[in-house]
Coordinates of N, CA and C in Angstrom, one line a residue:
D7 N 0.3 4.6 -18.0 CA 0.4 2.8 -17.9 C 0.2 3.1 -16.3
V8 N 1.1 3.7 -15.6 CA 1.0 3.8 -14.1 C -0.6 4.3 -13.5
R9 N -0.7 5.0 -14.5 CA -2.2 5.8 -14.2 C -3.6 4.5 -13.9
D10 N -3.4 3.9 -15.0 CA -4.0 2.9 -15.4 C -4.1 1.3 -14.5
A11 N -3.1 1.2 -14.2 CA -2.3 0.4 -12.8 C -2.9 0.3 -12.2
I12 N -2.8 1.9 -11.3 CA -3.5 2.2 -9.8 C -4.5 2.1 -9.7
I13 N -5.2 2.6 -10.6 CA -6.7 2.5 -10.8 C -7.0 1.0 -10.8
D14 N -6.5 0.2 -11.5 CA -7.1 -0.5 -11.9 C -6.9 -1.9 -10.3
M15 N -5.7 -1.6 -10.0 CA -5.7 -2.3 -8.3 C -6.4 -1.6 -7.0
L16 N -6.3 -0.4 -7.1 CA -7.1 0.0 -6.3 C -8.8 0.1 -6.0
K17 N -9.1 0.3 -7.2 CA -10.7 0.3 -7.5 C -11.6 -0.4 -6.8
P18 N -11.1 -1.9 -6.5 CA -12.0 -2.8 -5.8 C -11.8 -2.2 -4.2
Y19 N -10.6 -1.4 -3.4 CA -10.9 -1.2 -2.6 C -11.0 0.7 -2.5
A20 N -11.7 1.1 -3.4 CA -11.9 2.8 -3.6 C -12.6 3.0 -1.8
A21 N -13.4 2.4 -1.3 CA -13.9 2.6 -0.2 C -13.1 3.0 1.2
Y22 N -11.9 2.2 1.2 CA -11.1 2.1 1.8 C -9.7 3.3 1.6
V23 N -9.8 3.9 0.5 CA -8.6 4.6 0.3 C -8.8 5.9 0.4
H24 N -8.8 6.6 1.0 CA -8.8 8.1 1.4 C -7.9 9.1 0.9
T25 N -6.3 8.8 0.9 CA -5.7 9.6 0.6 C -4.6 8.6 -0.1
I26 N -3.8 9.6 -0.9 CA -2.2 8.9 -1.3 C -1.7 10.1 -1.5
T27 N 0.0 9.1 -1.2 CA 0.8 10.2 -1.1 C 2.2 9.8 -1.8
A28 N 2.2 10.5 -2.6 CA 3.5 9.9 -4.0 C 4.6 11.1 -3.9
D29 N 5.8 10.5 -4.6 CA 6.8 11.6 -4.3 C 6.5 12.3 -5.9
N30 N 7.7 13.1 -6.3 CA 7.8 13.9 -7.2 C 7.5 13.3 -8.3
G31 N 7.6 12.0 -8.6 CA 8.3 11.4 -10.3 C 7.3 11.8 -11.2
S32 N 7.6 11.9 -12.6 CA 7.2 11.8 -13.8 C 5.9 11.0 -13.8
E33 N 5.6 10.0 -13.4 CA 4.9 8.7 -13.4 C 3.5 9.0 -12.7
F34 N 3.5 10.5 -11.7 CA 2.5 10.5 -11.0 C 1.8 12.0 -12.0
V35 N 1.9 11.8 -13.5 CA 1.5 13.3 -13.9 C 0.2 13.0 -14.1
E36 N -0.9 12.0 -14.0 CA -2.1 11.7 -14.6 C -2.5 11.9 -12.7
H37 N -2.2 11.9 -11.6 CA -2.7 12.5 -10.5 C -4.0 12.4 -10.3
K38 N -4.3 13.7 -11.4 CA -5.7 14.4 -10.9 C -7.0 13.0 -11.6
A39 N -6.5 12.0 -12.3 CA -7.1 11.2 -12.4 C -7.4 9.8 -11.9
I40 N -6.1 9.5 -11.5 CA -6.6 9.0 -10.0 C -7.3 9.1 -8.9
A41 N -6.8 10.1 -8.5 CA -7.9 11.0 -7.5 C -9.1 11.1 -7.7
K42 N -9.7 11.0 -8.8 CA -10.9 11.4 -9.4 C -11.5 9.6 -9.3
A43 N -10.8 8.8 -10.1 CA -11.4 7.2 -10.2 C -11.8 6.9 -9.0
L44 N -10.6 7.3 -7.9 CA -10.9 6.8 -6.8 C -11.5 7.2 -5.6
G45 N -11.9 8.6 -5.9 CA -12.6 9.3 -4.9 C -11.9 9.6 -3.6
A46 N -10.5 10.2 -4.2 CA -9.1 10.0 -2.8 C -8.6 11.2 -3.3
E47 N -7.8 11.7 -2.0 CA -7.0 12.7 -2.0 C -5.7 12.5 -2.3
F48 N -4.6 13.3 -3.5 CA -3.8 13.2 -3.8 C -2.9 13.9 -3.2
Y49 N -2.0 13.7 -2.6 CA -0.8 14.6 -2.0 C 0.7 14.1 -2.7
F50 N 1.7 15.6 -2.6 CA 3.3 15.0 -3.2 C 3.7 15.4 -1.8
A51 N 4.8 14.2 -1.5 CA 5.6 14.7 -0.6 C 6.8 15.5 -1.3
H52 N 7.2 15.8 -0.3 CA 8.3 17.4 -0.5 C 9.9 16.3 -0.8
P53 N 10.5 17.1 -2.0 CA 11.4 16.1 -2.4 C 12.5 16.2 -1.1
Y54 N 12.9 15.0 -1.0 CA 14.5 14.7 -0.2 C 13.7 14.4 1.5
S55 N 12.0 14.3 1.5 CA 11.7 14.1 2.9 C 10.8 12.8 2.8
S56 N 11.6 11.6 2.7 CA 11.0 10.2 2.6 C 10.3 10.1 3.9
W57 N 10.3 10.4 5.2 CA 9.5 10.6 6.5 C 8.2 11.1 6.6
E58 N 7.5 11.9 5.2 CA 6.3 12.2 4.7 C 5.8 10.9 4.0
R59 N 6.3 9.6 3.5 CA 6.0 8.8 3.1 C 6.4 7.4 3.7
G60 N 5.9 7.5 5.1 CA 6.5 6.8 5.8 C 6.5 5.3 5.9
L61 N 5.1 5.2 5.8 CA 4.4 3.6 5.3 C 4.9 3.3 3.9
N62 N 5.7 3.6 3.3 CA 6.2 3.4 1.9 C 7.5 3.0 2.3
E63 N 7.9 4.0 2.9 CA 9.4 3.3 3.3 C 9.7 2.2 4.0
N64 N 9.1 2.3 4.8 CA 8.6 1.0 5.7 C 8.3 -0.3 5.1
F65 N 7.7 -0.3 4.3 CA 7.4 -1.4 3.4 C 8.3 -1.4 2.4
N66 N 9.0 -0.9 1.9 CA 10.3 -1.1 0.9 C 11.4 -2.1 1.9
G67 N 11.7 -1.6 3.4 CA 12.4 -1.9 4.1 C 11.9 -3.6 4.2
L68 N 10.8 -4.0 4.1 CA 10.4 -4.9 4.6 C 10.3 -5.9 3.1
L69 N 9.9 -5.3 2.2 CA 10.3 -5.5 0.9 C 11.2 -6.3 0.3
R70 N 12.8 -5.5 0.9 CA 14.1 -6.0 0.7 C 14.4 -7.2 1.2
Q71 N 13.9 -7.7 2.1 CA 14.0 -9.0 2.5 C 13.8 -10.0 1.9
Y72 N 13.1 -9.8 1.3 CA 12.5 -10.8 -0.1 C 13.4 -10.5 -1.0
I73 N 13.4 -9.3 -2.0 CA 13.7 -8.5 -3.0 C 15.0 -7.8 -2.4
P74 N 16.1 -8.1 -2.9 CA 17.1 -7.2 -2.4 C 17.4 -5.9 -3.4
K75 N 17.9 -4.9 -2.5 CA 18.1 -3.5 -3.6 C 19.4 -4.0 -4.8
G76 N 19.1 -3.6 -5.5 CA 19.7 -3.9 -6.7 C 19.7 -5.3 -7.6
T77 N 18.6 -6.1 -7.3 CA 18.1 -7.4 -7.8 C 18.0 -7.1 -9.4
D78 N 17.7 -7.3 -10.4 CA 17.5 -7.4 -11.9 C 15.8 -7.9 -12.1
L79 N 15.2 -6.8 -11.8 CA 13.6 -7.4 -11.4 C 12.9 -7.9 -12.9
R80 N 14.2 -7.7 -14.0 CA 13.5 -9.3 -14.9 C 13.9 -10.6 -14.5
M81 N 14.3 -10.8 -13.4 CA 14.8 -11.9 -13.1 C 13.4 -12.5 -11.8
I82 N 13.0 -11.3 -11.7 CA 12.1 -11.9 -10.2 C 10.3 -12.2 -11.1
T83 N 9.7 -13.3 -10.3 CA 8.9 -13.9 -11.3 C 7.6 -13.4 -10.5
G84 N 6.2 -13.2 -11.1 CA 4.7 -13.3 -10.5 C 4.8 -13.9 -9.2
E85 N 5.3 -15.4 -9.6 CA 5.4 -16.0 -8.2 C 6.0 -15.2 -7.1
D86 N 7.3 -15.0 -7.1 CA 8.0 -14.5 -6.7 C 7.5 -13.5 -5.8
V87 N 6.8 -12.5 -6.3 CA 6.0 -11.3 -6.0 C 4.6 -11.9 -5.4
R88 N 3.7 -12.7 -5.5 CA 3.1 -13.2 -4.6 C 3.5 -13.9 -3.3
K89 N 4.9 -14.7 -3.3 CA 5.1 -15.3 -1.8 C 5.1 -13.9 -1.1
A90 N 6.0 -13.2 -1.7 CA 6.6 -12.1 -0.8 C 5.4 -11.1 -0.2
E91 N 4.7 -11.2 -1.0 CA 3.2 -10.1 -0.8 C 2.5 -11.4 0.3
K92 N 2.6 -12.5 -0.1 CA 1.6 -13.3 1.0 C 2.3 -13.1 3.0
Q93 N 3.6 -13.1 2.3 CA 4.7 -13.2 3.8 C 4.5 -12.0 4.3
L94 N 4.5 -10.9 3.8 CA 4.2 -9.7 4.2 C 2.7 -9.4 5.0
N95 N 1.8 -9.9 3.9 CA 0.4 -9.6 4.4 C 0.0 -10.6 5.8
L96 N 1.0 -11.6 6.2 CA 0.6 -12.3 6.8 C 1.7 -12.0 8.7
R97 N 2.4 -10.7 8.2 CA 3.5 -10.5 9.1 C 3.0 -9.8 10.1
P98 N 3.0 -10.1 11.6 CA 2.0 -9.1 12.6 C 2.7 -7.7 12.7
R99 N 2.0 -6.5 13.1 CA 2.5 -5.4 12.7 C 1.8 -4.8 14.2
K100 N 3.1 -4.1 14.5 CA 3.0 -3.5 15.9 C 1.6 -2.5 15.8
C101 N 1.3 -1.6 14.9 CA 0.5 -0.8 14.6 C -0.9 -1.3 14.5
L102 N -1.2 -2.4 14.3 CA -2.3 -3.2 14.2 C -2.4 -3.8 15.5
G103 N -1.5 -4.0 16.8 CA -1.9 -4.5 17.8 C -1.3 -6.0 17.9
F104 N -0.2 -5.8 16.7 CA 0.5 -7.6 16.9 C -0.3 -8.7 15.9
R105 N -1.4 -7.9 14.8 CA -2.1 -8.7 14.0 C -1.7 -8.8 13.1
Q106 N -1.9 -9.6 11.9 CA -1.9 -9.8 11.1 C -2.8 -8.7 10.0
P107 N -2.1 -8.2 8.9 CA -3.0 -7.0 7.9 C -3.9 -7.9 7.2
E108 N -3.5 -8.9 6.9 CA -4.6 -9.6 5.9 C -5.8 -10.8 6.8
I109 N -5.5 -10.7 7.8 CA -6.3 -10.7 8.7 C -7.7 -9.6 8.9
V110 N -6.5 -8.4 9.4 CA -7.7 -7.1 10.0 C -8.2 -6.9 8.6
F111 N -7.8 -7.1 7.5 CA -8.0 -7.0 6.3 C -10.0 -7.8 6.2
Q112 N -9.5 -9.0 6.2 CA -10.8 -9.7 6.1 C -11.7 -9.6 7.2
E113 N -11.5 -9.3 8.4 CA -12.8 -9.1 9.0 C -13.3 -7.9 8.9
R114 N -12.5 -6.5 8.3 CA -13.0 -5.2 7.8 C -14.0 -5.8 6.4
E115 N -13.4 -6.5 5.7 CA -14.4 -7.0 4.4 C -15.7 -7.4 4.7
F116 N -15.7 -8.4 6.0 CA -16.9 -9.2 6.1 C -17.8 -8.4 7.0
N117 N -17.0 -7.4 7.7 CA -17.9 -7.0 8.4 C -18.2 -5.4 7.6
S118 N -18.2 -5.0 6.7 CA -18.2 -4.0 6.3 C -19.1 -3.0 6.1
E119 N -20.5 -3.5 6.6 CA -21.6 -2.8 7.2 C -21.5 -2.3 8.3
V120 N -20.4 -2.5 9.1 CA -20.5 -2.1 10.4 C -19.6 -1.0 10.7
R121 N -19.6 -0.1 10.8 CA -18.7 1.2 10.9 C -17.7 1.0 11.9
H122 N -16.6 1.0 11.5 CA -15.3 0.3 12.4 C -14.8 1.6 12.9
P123 N -14.3 1.5 14.3 CA -13.1 2.8 14.6 C -11.9 2.3 14.0
P124 N -11.1 3.1 14.2 CA -9.9 3.3 13.4 C -8.9 2.0 13.9
I125 N -8.4 1.0 13.0 CA -7.6 0.0 13.3 C -6.3 0.3 14.0
F126 N -5.8 1.5 13.8 CA -4.0 1.7 13.9 C -4.4 2.1 15.2
R127 N -3.2 1.8 15.8 CA -2.7 2.3 17.8 C -1.6 3.2 17.5
Q128 N -1.6 4.0 18.3 CA -0.8 4.8 18.7 C 0.6 3.8 19.1

């Protein structure tokens, strides 16, 4: 199920997905099929090394503003998820020069025939 969900969600964006870094959970047993379907490299973080998945850890912290840790996920609706997703995608990010991820992504989609320099800033 995890394999199919990841492929279904990321397939439309396969041109942008170059690497995937996961933890060592058994849900990633089909990692080779995911990598092949997306044409991406699949990496695993070392146990207890959350800094190796910094983007994921940062996003989890942001998501907790909308869905606190310990929340019964059976009580979260699809609408709740979409609202949090929209808010997070419209939140300016320092790594994008304080631009909104949704806007940056749309600009890249509309100009996909143009080769873009990296959008991330140090």
